[in-house]
Coordinates of C-alpha atoms in Angstrom, one line a residue:
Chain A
X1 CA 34.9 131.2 67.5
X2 CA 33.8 129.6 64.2
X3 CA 31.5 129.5 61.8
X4 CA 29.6 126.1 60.9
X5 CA 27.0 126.4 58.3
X6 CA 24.5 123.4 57.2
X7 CA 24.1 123.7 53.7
X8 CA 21.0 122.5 51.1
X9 CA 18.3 120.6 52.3
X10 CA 19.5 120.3 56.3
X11 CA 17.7 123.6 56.5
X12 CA 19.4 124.7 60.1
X13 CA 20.7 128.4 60.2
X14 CA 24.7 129.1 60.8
X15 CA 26.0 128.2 64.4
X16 CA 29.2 130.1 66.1
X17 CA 31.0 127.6 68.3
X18 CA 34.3 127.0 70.2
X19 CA 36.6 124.3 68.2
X20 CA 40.4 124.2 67.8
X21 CA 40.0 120.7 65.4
X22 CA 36.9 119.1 63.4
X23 CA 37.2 116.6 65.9
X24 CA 35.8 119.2 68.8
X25 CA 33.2 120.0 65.6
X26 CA 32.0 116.8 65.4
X27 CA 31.5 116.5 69.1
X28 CA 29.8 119.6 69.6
X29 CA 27.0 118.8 66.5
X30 CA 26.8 115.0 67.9
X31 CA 25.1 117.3 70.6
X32 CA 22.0 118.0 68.3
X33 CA 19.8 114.5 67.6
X34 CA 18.8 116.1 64.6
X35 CA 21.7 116.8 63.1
X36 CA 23.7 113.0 63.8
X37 CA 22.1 111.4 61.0
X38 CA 22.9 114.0 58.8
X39 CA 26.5 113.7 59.7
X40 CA 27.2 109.8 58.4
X41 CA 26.7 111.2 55.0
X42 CA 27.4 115.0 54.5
X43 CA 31.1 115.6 53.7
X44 CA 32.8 118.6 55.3
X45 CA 34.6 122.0 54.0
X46 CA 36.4 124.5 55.7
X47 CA 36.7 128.2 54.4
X48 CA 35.0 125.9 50.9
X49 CA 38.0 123.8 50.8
X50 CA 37.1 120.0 50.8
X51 CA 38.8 118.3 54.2
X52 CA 39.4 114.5 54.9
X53 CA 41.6 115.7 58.4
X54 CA 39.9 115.7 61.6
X55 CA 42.9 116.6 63.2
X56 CA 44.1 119.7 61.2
X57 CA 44.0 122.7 63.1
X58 CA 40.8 125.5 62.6
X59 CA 41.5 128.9 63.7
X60 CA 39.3 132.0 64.8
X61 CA 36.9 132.7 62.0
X62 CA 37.1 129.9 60.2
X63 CA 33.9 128.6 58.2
X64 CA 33.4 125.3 58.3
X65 CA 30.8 123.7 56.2
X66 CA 28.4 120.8 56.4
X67 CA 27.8 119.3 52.5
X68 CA 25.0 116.9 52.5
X69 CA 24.4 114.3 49.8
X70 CA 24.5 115.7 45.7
X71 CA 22.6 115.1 43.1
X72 CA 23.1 117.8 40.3
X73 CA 22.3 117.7 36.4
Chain B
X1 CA 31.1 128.1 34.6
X2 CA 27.4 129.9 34.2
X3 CA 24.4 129.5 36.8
X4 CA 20.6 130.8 35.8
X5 CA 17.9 131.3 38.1
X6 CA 15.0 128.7 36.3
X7 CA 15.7 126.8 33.5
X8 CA 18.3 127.1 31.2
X9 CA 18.0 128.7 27.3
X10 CA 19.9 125.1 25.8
X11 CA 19.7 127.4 22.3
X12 CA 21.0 130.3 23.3
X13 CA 24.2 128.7 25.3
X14 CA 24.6 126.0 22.6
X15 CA 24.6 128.8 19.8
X16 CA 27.4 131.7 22.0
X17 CA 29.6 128.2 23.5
X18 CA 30.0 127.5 18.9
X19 CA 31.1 131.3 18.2
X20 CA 33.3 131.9 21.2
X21 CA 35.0 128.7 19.8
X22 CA 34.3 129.4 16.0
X23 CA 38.0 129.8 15.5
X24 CA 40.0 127.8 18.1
X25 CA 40.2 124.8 15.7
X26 CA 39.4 122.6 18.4
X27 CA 38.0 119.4 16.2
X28 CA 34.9 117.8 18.2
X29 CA 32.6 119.3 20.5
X30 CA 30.3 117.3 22.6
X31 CA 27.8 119.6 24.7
X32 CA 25.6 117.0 27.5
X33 CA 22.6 118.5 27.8
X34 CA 19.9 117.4 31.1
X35 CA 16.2 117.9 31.0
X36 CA 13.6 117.0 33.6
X37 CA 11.5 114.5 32.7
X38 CA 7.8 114.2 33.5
X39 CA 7.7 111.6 36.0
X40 CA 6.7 110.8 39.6
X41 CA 3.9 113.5 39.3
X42 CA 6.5 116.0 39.6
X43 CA 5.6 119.7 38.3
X44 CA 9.5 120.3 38.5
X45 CA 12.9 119.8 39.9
X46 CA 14.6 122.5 41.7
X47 CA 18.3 123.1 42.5
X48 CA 20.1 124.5 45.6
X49 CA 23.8 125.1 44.7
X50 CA 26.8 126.3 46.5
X51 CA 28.2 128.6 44.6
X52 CA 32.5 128.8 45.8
X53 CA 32.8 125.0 46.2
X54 CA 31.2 124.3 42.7
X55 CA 33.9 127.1 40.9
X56 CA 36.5 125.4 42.7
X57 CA 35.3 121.6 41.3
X58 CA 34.6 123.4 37.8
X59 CA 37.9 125.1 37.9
X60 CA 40.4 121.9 39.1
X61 CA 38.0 120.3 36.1
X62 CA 39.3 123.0 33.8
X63 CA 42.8 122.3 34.6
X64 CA 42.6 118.7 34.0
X65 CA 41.0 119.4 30.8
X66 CA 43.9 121.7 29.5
X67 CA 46.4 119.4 30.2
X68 CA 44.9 117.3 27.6
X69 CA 44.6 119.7 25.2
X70 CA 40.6 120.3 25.8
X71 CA 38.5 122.8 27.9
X72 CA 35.0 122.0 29.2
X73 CA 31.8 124.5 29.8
X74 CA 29.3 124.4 31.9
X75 CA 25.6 126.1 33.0
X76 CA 23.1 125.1 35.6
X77 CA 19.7 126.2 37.1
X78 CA 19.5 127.3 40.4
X79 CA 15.5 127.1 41.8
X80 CA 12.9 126.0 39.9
X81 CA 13.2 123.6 36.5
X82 CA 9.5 122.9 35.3
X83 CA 8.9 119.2 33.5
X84 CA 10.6 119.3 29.7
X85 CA 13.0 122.5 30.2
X86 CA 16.5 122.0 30.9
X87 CA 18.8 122.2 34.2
X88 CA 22.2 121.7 33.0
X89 CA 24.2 122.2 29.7
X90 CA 28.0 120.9 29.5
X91 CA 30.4 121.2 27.1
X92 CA 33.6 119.7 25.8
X93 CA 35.7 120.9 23.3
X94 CA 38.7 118.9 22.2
X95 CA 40.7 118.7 19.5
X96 CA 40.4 115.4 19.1
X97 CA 37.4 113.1 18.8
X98 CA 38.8 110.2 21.8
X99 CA 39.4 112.9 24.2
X100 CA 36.5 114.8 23.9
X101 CA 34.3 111.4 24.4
X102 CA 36.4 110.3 27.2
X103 CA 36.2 113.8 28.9
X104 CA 32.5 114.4 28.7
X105 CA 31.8 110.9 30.1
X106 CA 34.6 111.6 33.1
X107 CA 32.9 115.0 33.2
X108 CA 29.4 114.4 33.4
X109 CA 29.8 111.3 36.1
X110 CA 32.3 113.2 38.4
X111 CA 29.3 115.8 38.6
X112 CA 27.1 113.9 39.4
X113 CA 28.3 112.8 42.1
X114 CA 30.9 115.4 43.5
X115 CA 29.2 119.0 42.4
X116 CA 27.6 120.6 46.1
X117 CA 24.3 120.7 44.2
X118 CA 21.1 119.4 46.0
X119 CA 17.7 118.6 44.0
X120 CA 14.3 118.3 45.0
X121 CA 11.1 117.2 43.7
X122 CA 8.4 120.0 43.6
X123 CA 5.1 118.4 44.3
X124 CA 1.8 120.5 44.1
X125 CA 4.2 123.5 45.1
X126 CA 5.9 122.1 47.4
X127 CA 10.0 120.9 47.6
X128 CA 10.8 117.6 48.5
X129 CA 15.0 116.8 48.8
X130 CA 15.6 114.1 46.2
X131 CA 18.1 111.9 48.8
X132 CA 17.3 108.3 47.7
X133 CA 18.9 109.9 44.4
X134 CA 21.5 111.4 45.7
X135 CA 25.1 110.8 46.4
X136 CA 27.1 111.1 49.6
X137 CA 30.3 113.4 48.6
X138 CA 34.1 112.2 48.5
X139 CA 34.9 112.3 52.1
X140 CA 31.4 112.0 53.2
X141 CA 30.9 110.6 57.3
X142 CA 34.0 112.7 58.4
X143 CA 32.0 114.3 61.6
X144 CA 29.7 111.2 62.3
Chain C
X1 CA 19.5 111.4 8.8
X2 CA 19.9 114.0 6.7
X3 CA 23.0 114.9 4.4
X4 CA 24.2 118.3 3.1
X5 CA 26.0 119.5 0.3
X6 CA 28.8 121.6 1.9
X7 CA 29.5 122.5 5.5
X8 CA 26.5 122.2 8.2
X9 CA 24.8 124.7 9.7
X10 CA 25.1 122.9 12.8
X11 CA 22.8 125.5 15.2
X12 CA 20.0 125.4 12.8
X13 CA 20.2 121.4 13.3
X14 CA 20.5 121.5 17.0
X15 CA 18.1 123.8 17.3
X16 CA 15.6 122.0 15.0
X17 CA 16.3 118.4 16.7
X18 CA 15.6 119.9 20.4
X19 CA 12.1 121.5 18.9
X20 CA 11.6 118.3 17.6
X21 CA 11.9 116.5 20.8
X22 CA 11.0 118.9 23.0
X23 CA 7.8 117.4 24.6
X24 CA 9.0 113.2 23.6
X25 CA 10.2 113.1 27.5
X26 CA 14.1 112.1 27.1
X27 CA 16.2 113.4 30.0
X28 CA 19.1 113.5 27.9
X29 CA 20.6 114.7 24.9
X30 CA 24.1 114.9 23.9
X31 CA 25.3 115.6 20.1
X32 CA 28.3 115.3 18.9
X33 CA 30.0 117.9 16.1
X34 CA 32.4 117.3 14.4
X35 CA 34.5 120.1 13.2
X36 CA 37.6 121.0 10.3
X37 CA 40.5 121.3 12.0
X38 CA 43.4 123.9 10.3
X39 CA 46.3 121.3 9.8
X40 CA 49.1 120.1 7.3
X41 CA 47.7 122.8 5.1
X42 CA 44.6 121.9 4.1
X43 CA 42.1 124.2 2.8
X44 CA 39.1 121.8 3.3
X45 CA 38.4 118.1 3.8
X46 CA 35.9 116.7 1.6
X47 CA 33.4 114.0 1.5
X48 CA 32.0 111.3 -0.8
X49 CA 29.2 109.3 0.8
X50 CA 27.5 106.1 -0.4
X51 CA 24.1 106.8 0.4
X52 CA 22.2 103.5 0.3
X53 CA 24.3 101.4 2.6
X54 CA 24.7 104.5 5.0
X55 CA 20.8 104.7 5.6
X56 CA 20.8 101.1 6.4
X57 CA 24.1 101.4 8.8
X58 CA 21.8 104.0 10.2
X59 CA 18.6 102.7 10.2
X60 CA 20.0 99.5 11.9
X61 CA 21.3 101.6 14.7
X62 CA 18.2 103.6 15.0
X63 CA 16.5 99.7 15.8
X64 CA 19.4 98.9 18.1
X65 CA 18.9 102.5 20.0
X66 CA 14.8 102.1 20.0
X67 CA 16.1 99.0 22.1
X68 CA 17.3 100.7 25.1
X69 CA 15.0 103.5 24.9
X70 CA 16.4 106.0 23.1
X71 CA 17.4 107.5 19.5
X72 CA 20.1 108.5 17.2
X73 CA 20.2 111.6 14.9
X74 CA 23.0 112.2 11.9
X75 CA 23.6 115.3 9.5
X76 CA 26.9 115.0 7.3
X77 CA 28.6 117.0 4.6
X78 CA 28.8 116.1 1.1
X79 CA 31.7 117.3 -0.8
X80 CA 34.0 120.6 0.2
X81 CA 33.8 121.6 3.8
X82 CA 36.6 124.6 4.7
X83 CA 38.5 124.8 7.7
X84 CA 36.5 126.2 11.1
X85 CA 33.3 124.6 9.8
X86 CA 31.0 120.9 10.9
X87 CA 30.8 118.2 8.3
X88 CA 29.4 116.2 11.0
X89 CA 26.6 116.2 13.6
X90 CA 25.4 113.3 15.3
X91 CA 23.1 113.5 19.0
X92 CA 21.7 110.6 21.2
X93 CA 18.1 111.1 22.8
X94 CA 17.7 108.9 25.7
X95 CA 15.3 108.9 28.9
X96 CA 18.4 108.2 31.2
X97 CA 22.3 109.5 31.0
X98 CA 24.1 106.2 31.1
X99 CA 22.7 105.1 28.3
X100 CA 23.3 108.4 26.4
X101 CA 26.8 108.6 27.2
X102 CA 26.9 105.2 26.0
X103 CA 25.7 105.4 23.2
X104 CA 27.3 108.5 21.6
X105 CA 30.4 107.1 22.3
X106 CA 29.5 103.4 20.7
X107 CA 27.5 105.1 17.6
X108 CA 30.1 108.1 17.1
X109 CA 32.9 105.1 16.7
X110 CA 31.2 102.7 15.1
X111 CA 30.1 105.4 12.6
X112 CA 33.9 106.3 11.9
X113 CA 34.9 102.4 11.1
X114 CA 31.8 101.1 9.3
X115 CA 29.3 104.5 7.9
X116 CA 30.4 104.4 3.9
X117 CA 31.8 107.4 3.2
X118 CA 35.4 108.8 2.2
X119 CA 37.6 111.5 3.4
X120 CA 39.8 113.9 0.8
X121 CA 42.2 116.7 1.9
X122 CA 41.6 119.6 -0.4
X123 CA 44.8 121.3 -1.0
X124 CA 45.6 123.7 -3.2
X125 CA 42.1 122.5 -5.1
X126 CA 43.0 119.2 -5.4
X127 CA 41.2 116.4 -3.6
X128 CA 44.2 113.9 -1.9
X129 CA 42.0 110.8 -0.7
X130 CA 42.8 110.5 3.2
X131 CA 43.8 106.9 2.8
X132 CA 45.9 106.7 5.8
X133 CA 43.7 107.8 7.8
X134 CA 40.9 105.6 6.8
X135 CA 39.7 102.2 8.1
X136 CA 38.9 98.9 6.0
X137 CA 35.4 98.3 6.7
X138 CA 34.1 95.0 8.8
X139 CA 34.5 92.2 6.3
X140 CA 37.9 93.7 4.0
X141 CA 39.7 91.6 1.6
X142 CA 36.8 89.9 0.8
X143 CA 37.4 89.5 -2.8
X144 CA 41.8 89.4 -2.7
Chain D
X1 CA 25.8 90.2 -16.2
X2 CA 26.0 91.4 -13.1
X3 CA 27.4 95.2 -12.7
X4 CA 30.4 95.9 -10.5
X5 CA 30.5 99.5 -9.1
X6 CA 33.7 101.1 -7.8
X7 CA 33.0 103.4 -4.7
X8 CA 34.7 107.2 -3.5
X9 CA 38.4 107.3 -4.4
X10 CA 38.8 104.1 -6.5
X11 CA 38.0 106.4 -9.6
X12 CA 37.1 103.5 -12.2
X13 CA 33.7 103.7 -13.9
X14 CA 31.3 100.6 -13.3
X15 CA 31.6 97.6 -15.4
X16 CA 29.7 94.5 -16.3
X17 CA 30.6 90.8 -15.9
X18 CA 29.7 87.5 -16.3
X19 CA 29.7 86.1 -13.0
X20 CA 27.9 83.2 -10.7
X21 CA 29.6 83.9 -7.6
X22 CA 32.0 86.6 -5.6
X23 CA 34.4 84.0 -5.9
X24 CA 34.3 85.2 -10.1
X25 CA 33.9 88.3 -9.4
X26 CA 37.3 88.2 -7.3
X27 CA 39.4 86.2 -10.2
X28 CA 37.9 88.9 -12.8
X29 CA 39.3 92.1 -10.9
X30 CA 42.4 90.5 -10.3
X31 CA 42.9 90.8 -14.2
X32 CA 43.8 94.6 -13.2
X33 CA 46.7 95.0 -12.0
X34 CA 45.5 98.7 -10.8
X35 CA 42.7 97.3 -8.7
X36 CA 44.4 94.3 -7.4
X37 CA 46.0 96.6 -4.8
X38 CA 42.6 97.9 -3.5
X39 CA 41.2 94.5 -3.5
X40 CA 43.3 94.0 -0.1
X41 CA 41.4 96.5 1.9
X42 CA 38.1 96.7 -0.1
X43 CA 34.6 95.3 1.5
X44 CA 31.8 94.0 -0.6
X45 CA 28.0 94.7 -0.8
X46 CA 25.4 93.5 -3.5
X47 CA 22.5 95.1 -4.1
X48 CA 23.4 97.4 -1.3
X49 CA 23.6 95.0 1.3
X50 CA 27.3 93.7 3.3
X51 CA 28.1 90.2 2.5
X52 CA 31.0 87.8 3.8
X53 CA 30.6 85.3 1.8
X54 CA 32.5 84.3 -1.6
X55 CA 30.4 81.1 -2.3
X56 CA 26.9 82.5 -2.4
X57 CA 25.6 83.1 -5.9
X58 CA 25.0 86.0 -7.4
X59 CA 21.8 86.5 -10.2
X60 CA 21.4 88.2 -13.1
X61 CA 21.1 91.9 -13.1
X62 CA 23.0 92.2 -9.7
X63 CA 25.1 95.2 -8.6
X64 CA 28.3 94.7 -6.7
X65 CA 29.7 97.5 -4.8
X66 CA 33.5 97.8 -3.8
X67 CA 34.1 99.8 -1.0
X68 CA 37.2 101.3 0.5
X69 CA 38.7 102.3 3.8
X70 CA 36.3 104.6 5.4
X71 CA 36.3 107.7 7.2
X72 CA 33.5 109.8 7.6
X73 CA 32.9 112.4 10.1

């Protein structure tokens, strides 16, 4: 299992799921109609390291991370 | 790296930033300070932030800093930022003038658009995410 | 613009322009210090500033500023300034943070070729003009 | 007369001239050998205000300024 967490304004608590690669991540949260238009803009962490790999490997306990769009300052 | 709950005392982090550094003979300092305009009919801005992947963007800033001889500070509001008070101070020192103006522009813009901070309007109480004004992160559309 | 005999007492100045603006609306602020770096032995740098022609070098880029919404603020040193302390503070006001950033950098330079004042290394108590280190002004040789 | 003024680390006290133009100005302060060096890197005002022009006359009672490398800040 892992950990994906939505953070700022998507405003959706943590969900445990199933997923050996983001790939399978992606996948799965395609699943939820409110979440897909989220995902064309939110850039992704795992265990708060930034990723660009869809492929790399996530093992048990990993948190992955959902970052939508910034605007700080 | 410094995060406040409401907005920030510019005075008091201005005023400790210039006697921590009193003595490092670093030759220009250049603090950015951002404060919320009265606009839109908002009452205030608020901030979400997240706190690990900021200290790591704030920290890999810190290292490229050093390596050119300068460090940078920063402070930010987390929640609410009422109209004419300030959400985020930021610092360079250098010890030269052309770093320190280089760095603090660099600084300031990677921010912008690569710090996991999110900002909303508050409206009659209420918070509105800010997205038209905000900026898709480095990497941004891997899971769509 | 305001000039000082001696070093700056660069809180009370930061402090005092914030108050000053603290309702005007801007959305940005950034001031630049300039501080005495310990090198080549010097106990001090000191100034000598031509005061007429620097109020119109700054009045003419407080019109140029007002033009893009914003303003400019200068405090310098007059004579001895020691080691560890500010002979110069300079700040931008803007309502938006790409025109401050542009600003600063564009006034803070400009001021260092073209603002009328000279630069001495005090060593040993003698005044050593910093004439390598200076810039002909725009229109030099004029009169060779 | 017109009064030349010699600004920061030139050192030399005013002094007063006849003169109808810059251009005279220029010949007179050649005369010194010690101020021909300066003259190289020196800009100009009169009456407080920059000028780039050699030719334009100057009037009675006016104040030129030589000014030196700069380097405030």
């Amino acid at each position: 299992m892992i950990t994906v967490e939505f953070l700022g304004p998507i405003g959706k608590a943590p969900i445990q799921i199933e997923a050996k690669t983001l790939a399978d991540v992606s996948a799965k949260l395609k699943e939820d109609a409110a979440l897909k238009e989220w995902l064309d803009k939110c850039a992704v962490a795992v265990n708060d390291t930034m990723v660009s790999d869809l492929s790399a490997p996530l093992n048990e306990g990993d948190r992955v991370s959902i970052l939508p769009p910034v605007c700080g300052g | 790296m410094e995060l406040y709950h409401g907005p920030l005392d510019v005075k008091s982090i201005f005023n400790r930033w210039l006697d921590e550094h009193a003595a490092s003979n670093y030759g220009a300092f250049i603090p950015f300070v951002g404060i919320i305009r009265e606009e839109d009919d908002i009452e205030a801005l608020s901030f979400d932030i997240y706190e690990p992947i900021l200290q790591k963007w704030f920290d890999a800033w810190q290292e490229k800093a050093m390596q050119r001889g300068a460090i940078v500070k920063m402070a930010h509001a987390i929640g609410d930022v009422p109209v004419h008070t300030s959400s985020y101070v930021s610092a360079v020192f250098s010890p030269k003038r052309r770093v320190a103006l280089e760095l603090i522009e660099e600084f300031v813009e990677d921010f912008k658009a690569n710090a996991p901070i999110w900002k909303y309007d508050v409206k009659k109480g209420k918070r509105i995410y800010a997205g038209d004004r905000s900026t898709p992160m480095e990497g941004a559309g891997l899971l769509k």
